[in-house]
Coordinates of C-alpha atoms in Angstrom, one line a residue:
X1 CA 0.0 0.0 0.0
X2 CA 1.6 3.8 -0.8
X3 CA 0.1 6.5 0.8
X4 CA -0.5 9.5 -0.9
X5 CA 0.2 12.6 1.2
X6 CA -0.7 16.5 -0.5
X7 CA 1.2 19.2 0.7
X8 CA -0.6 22.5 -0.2
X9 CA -0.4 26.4 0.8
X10 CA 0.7 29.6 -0.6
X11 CA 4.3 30.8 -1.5
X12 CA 6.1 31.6 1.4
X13 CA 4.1 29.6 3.7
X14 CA 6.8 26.9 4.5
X15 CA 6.4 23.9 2.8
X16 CA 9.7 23.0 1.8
X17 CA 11.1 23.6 5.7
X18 CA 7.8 21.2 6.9
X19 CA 8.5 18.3 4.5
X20 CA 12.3 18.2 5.3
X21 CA 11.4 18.5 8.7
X22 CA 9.4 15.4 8.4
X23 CA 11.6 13.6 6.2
X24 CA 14.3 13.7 8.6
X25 CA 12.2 13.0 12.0
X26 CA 8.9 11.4 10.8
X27 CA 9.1 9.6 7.3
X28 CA 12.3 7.3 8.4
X29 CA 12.8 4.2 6.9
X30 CA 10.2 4.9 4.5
X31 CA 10.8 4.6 0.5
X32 CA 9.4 8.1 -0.7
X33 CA 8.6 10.0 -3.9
X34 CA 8.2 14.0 -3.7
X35 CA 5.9 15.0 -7.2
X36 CA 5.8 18.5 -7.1
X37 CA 4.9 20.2 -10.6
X38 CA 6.7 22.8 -12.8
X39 CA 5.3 25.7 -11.4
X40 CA 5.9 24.5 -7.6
X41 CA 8.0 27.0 -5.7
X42 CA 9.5 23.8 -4.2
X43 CA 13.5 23.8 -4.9
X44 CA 14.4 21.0 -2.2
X45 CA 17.6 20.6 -3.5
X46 CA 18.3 17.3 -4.8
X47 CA 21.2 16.7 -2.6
X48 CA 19.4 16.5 0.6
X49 CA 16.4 14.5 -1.4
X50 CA 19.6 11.5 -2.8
X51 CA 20.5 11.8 0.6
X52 CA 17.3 10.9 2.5
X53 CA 16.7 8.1 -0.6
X54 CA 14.1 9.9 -2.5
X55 CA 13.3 9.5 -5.7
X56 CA 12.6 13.1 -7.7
X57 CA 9.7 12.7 -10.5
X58 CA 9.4 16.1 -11.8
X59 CA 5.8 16.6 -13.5
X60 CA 6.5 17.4 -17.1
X61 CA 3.1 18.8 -17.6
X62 CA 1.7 22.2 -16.2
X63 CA -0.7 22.9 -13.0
X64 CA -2.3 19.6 -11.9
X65 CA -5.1 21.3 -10.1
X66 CA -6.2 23.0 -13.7
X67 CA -6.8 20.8 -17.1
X68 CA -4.4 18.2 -16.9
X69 CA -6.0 16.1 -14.9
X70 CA -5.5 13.2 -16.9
X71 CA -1.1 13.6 -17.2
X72 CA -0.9 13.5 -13.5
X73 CA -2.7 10.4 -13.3
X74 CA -0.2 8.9 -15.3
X75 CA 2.3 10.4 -13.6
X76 CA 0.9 8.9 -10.3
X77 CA 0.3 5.5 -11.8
X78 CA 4.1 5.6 -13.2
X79 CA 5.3 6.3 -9.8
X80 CA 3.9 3.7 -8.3
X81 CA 5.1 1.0 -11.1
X82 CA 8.4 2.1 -11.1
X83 CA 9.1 3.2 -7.3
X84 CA 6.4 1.2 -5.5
X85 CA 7.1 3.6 -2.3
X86 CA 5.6 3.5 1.2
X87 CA 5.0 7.0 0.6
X88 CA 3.8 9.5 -2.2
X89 CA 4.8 13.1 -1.0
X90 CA 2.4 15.8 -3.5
X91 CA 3.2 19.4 -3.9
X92 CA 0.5 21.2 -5.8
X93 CA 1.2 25.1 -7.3
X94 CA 0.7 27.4 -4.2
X95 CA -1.9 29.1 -6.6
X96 CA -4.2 25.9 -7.3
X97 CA -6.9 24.5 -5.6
X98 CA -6.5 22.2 -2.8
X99 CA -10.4 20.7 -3.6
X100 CA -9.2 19.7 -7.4
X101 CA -5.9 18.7 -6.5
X102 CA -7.7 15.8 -4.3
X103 CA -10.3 14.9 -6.9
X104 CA -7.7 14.2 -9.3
X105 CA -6.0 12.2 -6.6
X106 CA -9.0 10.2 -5.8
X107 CA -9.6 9.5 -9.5
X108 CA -6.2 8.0 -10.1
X109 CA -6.6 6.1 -6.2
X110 CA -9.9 4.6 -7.9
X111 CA -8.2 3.3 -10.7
X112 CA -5.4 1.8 -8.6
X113 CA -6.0 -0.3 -5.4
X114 CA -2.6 -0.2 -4.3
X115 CA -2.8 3.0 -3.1
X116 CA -4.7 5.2 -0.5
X117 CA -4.8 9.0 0.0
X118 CA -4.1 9.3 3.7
X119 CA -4.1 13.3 4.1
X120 CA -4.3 16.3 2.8
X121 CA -2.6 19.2 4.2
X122 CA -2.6 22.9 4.2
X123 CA 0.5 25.4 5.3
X124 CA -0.6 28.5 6.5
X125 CA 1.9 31.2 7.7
X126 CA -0.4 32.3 10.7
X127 CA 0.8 35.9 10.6
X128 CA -1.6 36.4 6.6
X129 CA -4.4 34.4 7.8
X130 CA -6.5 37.6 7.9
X131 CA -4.9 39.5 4.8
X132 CA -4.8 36.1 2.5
X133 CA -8.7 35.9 3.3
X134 CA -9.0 39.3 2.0
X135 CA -7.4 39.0 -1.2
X136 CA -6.8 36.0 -2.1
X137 CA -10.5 34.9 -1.8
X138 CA -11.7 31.7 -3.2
X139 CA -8.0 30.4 -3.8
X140 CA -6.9 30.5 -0.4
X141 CA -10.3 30.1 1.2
X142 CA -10.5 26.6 -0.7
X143 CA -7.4 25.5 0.2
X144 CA -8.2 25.9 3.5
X145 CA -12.1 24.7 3.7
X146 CA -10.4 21.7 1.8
X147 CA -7.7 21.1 4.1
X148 CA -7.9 17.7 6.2
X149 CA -5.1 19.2 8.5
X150 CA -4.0 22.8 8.7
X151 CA -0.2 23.6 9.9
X152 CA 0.5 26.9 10.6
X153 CA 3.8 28.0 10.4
X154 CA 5.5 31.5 12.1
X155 CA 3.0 31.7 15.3
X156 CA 6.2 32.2 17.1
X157 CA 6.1 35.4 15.8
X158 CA 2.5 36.7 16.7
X159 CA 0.9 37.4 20.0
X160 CA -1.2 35.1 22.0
X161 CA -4.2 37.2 20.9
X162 CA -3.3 37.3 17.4
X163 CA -2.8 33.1 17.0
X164 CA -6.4 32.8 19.0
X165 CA -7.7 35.7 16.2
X166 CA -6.4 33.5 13.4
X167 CA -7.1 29.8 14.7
X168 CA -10.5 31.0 15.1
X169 CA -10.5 32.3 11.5
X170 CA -9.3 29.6 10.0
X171 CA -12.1 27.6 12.2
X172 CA -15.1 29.4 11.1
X173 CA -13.8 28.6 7.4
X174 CA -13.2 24.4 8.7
X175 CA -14.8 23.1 12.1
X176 CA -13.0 19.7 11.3
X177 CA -9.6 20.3 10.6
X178 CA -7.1 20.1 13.4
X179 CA -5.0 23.0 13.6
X180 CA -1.2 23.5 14.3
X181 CA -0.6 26.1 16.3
X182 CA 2.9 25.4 18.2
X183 CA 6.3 26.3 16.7
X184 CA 7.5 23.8 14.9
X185 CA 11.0 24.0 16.9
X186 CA 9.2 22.6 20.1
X187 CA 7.7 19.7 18.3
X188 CA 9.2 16.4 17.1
X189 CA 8.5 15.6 13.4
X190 CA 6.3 12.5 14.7
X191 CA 3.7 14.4 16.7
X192 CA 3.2 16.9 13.7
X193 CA 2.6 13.8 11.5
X194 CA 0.3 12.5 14.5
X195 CA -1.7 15.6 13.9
X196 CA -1.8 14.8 9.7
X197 CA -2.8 11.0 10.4
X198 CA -4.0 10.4 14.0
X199 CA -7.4 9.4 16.2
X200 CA -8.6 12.0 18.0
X201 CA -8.0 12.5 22.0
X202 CA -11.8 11.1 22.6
X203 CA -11.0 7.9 20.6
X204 CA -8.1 7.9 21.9
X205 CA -9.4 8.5 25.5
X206 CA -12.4 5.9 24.9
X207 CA -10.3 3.0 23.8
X208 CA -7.8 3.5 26.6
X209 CA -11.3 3.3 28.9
X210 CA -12.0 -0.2 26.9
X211 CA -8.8 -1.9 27.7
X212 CA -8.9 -0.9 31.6
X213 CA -12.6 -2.5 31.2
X214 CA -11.1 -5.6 29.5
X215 CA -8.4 -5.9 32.2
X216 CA -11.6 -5.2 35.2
X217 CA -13.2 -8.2 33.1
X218 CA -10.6 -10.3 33.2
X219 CA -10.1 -10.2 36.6
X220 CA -13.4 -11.1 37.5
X221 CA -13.7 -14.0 35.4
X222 CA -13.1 -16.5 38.0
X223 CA -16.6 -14.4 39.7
X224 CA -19.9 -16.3 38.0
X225 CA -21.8 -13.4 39.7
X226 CA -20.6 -9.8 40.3
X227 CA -23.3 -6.5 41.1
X228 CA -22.5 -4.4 38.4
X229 CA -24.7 -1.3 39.8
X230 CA -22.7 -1.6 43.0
X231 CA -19.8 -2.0 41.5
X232 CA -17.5 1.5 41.2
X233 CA -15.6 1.4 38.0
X234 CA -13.9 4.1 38.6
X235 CA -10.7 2.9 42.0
X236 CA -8.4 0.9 38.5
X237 CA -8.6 4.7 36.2
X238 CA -6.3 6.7 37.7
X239 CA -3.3 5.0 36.2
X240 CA -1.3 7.8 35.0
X241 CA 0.6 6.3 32.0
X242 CA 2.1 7.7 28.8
X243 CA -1.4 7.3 26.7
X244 CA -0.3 9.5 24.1
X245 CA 2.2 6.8 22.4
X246 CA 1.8 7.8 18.9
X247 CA 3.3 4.5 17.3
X248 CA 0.6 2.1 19.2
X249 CA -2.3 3.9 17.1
X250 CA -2.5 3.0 13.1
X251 CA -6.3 4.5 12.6
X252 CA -5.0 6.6 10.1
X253 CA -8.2 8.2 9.3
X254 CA -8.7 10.8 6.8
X255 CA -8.7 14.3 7.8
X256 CA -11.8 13.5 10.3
X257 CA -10.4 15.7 13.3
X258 CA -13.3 15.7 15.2
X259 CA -11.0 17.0 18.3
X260 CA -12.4 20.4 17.8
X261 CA -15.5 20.0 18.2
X262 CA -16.5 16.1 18.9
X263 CA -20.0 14.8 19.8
X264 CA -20.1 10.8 19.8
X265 CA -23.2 10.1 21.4
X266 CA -25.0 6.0 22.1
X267 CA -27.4 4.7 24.5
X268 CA -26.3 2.3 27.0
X269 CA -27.1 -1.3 25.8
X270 CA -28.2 -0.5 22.1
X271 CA -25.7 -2.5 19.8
X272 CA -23.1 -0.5 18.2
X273 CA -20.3 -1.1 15.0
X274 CA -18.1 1.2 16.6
X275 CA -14.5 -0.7 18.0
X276 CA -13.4 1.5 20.3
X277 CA -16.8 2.6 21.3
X278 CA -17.8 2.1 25.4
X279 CA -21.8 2.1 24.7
X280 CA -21.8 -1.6 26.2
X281 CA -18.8 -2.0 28.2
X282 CA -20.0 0.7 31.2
X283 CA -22.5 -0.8 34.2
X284 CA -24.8 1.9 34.1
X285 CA -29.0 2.3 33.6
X286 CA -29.9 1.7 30.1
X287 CA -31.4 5.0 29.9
X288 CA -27.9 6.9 30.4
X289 CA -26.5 8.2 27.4
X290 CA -22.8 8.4 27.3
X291 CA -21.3 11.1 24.7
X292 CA -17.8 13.0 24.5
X293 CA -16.9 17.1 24.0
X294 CA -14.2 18.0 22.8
X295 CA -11.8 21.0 21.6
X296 CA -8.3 22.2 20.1
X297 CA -7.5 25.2 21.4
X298 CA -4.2 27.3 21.4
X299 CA -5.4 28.7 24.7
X300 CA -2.8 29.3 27.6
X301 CA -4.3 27.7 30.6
X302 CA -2.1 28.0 34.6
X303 CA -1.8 25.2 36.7
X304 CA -4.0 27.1 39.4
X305 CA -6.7 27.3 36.4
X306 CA -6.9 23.6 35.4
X307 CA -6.7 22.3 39.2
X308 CA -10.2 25.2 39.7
X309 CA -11.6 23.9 36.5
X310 CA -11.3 20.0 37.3
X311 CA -12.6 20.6 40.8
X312 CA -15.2 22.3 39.6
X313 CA -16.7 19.2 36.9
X314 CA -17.3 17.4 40.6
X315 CA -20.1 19.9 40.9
X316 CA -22.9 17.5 39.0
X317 CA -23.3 21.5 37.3
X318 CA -21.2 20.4 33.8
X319 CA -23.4 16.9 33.5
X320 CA -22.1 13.2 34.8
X321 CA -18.4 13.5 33.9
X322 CA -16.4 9.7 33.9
X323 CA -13.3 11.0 32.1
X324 CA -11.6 14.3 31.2
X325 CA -7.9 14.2 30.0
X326 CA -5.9 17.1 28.0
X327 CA -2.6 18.5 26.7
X328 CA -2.9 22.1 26.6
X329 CA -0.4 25.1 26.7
X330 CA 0.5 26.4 30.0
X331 CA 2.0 29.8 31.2
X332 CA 5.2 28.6 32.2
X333 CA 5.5 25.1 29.8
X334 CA 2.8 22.4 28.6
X335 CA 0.6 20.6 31.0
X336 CA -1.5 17.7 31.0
X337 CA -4.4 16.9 33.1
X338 CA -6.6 13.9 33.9
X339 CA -9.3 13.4 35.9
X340 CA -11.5 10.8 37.1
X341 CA -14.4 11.5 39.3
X342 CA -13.2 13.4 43.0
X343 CA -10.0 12.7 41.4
X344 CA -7.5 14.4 39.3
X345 CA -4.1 15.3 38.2
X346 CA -2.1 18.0 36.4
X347 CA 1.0 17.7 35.4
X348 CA 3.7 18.7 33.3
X349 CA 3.4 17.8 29.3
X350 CA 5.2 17.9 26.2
X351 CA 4.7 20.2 23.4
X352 CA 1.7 18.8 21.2
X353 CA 0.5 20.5 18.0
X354 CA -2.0 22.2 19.6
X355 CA -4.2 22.4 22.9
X356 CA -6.8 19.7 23.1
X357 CA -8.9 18.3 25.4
X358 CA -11.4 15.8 26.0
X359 CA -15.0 15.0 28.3
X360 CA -16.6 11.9 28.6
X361 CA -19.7 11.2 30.0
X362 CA -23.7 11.7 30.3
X363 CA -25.9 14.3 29.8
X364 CA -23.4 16.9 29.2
X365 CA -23.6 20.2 29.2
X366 CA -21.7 21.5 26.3
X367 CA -22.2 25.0 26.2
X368 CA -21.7 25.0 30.2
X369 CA -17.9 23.1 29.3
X370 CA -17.1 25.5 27.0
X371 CA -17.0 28.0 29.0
X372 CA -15.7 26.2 32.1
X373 CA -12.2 26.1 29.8
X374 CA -13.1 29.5 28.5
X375 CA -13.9 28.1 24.9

């Protein structure tokens, strides 16, 4: 299988510094091919590209994302024959449109079952968010609506106020998209590609509540008859172990960051397809309905803040809260919380691509969470 990865975003915006960045601290070990087309601003030079093993295949024919649909197909499907890499790196013109770059991606994908387009990726320098919008319109607009992740480059160089005024721009224009907001110095090449392929912190945080439940089950089995209503799932969560192992996840799913804003709701009992779904797995009335919030946000948060915040979901005010876990910027570093009811922890994190967090449980009260995190 060779996953097709597109690289979009205006001139300027730092596409050439992301994909060596990844090259050299995400794609190891991987047999790549960079397409990029002859009116790319792309000049990797090829010395660093023999170097790394990758294979140049410069399109011959014009702008991909325009009328020659049909030469980039064969491009594609000649890639594939005469490379067969892991990994098919895409670099459309800055000018073109994300939205007909990926058509003509999925037609060629169609016609070949050997490969898969796994993301689709926009570069934004965070400081022209606002002037782009202005006058650059339906170009940069699309490649941004489009975009299944959006990295933001220079947001060391703006305010605090300024990267929430442009995240939340960029969000009114995509709700789904998760959104890179920390320099790329503090971050390790793997955790920006976690944010291009991964699950999001709910899944995440639900499947790591279905393996403590299989353990709970497994050491009951020798029981033939346990109470589950009596029975307090909660004295095994509070295990505070690295969760956030990137390598242990491969549910690459396509540009479905439903981090931002992410409602999975099921009733207790009722059968359900989903694997890493807890619908039938917590001892609670059938009439309970368990659902997950959750949001990416660039938001600096204190330690004094989170500890007020996580005291205050004991309340019963904010719904019936099981979970809450995050990664979110702090004043003087990263932190990380979890929490588990009359329980939690906050602690000292690293870097991720952006803030996120992440509640489980019934009958929330979403608006009423927002703006317990100031969202």
């Amino acid at each position: 299988m060779t996953k097709i990865d597109i690289f979009s975003g205006f001139l300027g915006a730092g596409k050439t510094t992301l994909i060596k960045k990844l090259i050299a601290e995400a794609y190891a070990g991987e047999k790549l091919v960079l397409i990029e087309n002859e009116f790319g601003e792309i000049n990797i030079d090829g010395g660093f590209l023999k170097e790394s093993g990758i294979e140049i295949s410069e399109m011959s024919a014009g702008c991909i994302c325009c009328s020659l649909v049909g030469d980039f197909n064969k491009a594609l499907r000649e890639v594939v024959e005469q490379f067969h890499p892991d990994r098919i790196l895409i670099e459309p013109s800055g000018v073109g449109k994300l939205s007909d770059v990926i058509v003509a991606v999925e037609r060629t994908v169609d016609e070949c079952p050997e490969l898969k387009l796994n993301s689709y990726v926009t570069v934004a320098d965070a400081s022209k968010v606002k002037v782009y919008m202005k006058n650059f319109g339906e170009f940069y607009n699309n490649q941004i609506e489009a975009a299944g992740t959006i990295i933001l480059s220079r947001t060391q160089k703006l305010s605090q106020e300024k990267l929430e005024a442009a995240a939340a721009l960029l969000r009114e224009k995509n709700p789904d998209a998760a959104i890179l907001t920390t320099p790329w110095d503090e971050l390790d090449g793997k955790t920006i590609l976690s944010a291009i392929e991964k699950v999001s912190l709910s899944d995440e945080l639900l499947e790591k509540m279905r393996r403590e439940h299989e353990l709970e089950e497994a050491e009951h089995e020798h029981e033939h008859h346990h109470d589950h209503d009596e029975h307090d799932e909660h004295e095994h969560h509070h295990d505070h172990d690295e969760d956030d192992d990137h390598d242990e996840h491969e549910h690459h799913h396509e540009h479905d960051h439903d981090d931002h804003e992410h409602h999975h709701h099921h009733h207790d009992g009722e059968e359900c397809d989903d694997p890493a779904c807890e619908c039938h797995h917590h001892h609670h009335h059938a009439d309970d309905v368990f659902s997950s919030w959750g949001k990416e946000t660039p938001k600096l948060y204190s330690k004094a803040a989170l500890d007020d915040i996580l005291t205050k979901l004991d309340s019963g005010d904010y719904g019936h809260i099981l979970r809450a876990k995050g990664i979110v910027n702090g004043e003087g570093g990263w932190l990380e919380f979890d929490y588990v009811p009359e329980e939690h922890e906050v602690r000292a994190g690293h870097p991720d691509y952006t803030g996120r967090l992440c509640v489980i449980g019934a009958e929330l009260k979403e608006d009423k969470l927002a703006e317990l995190f100031g969202l």
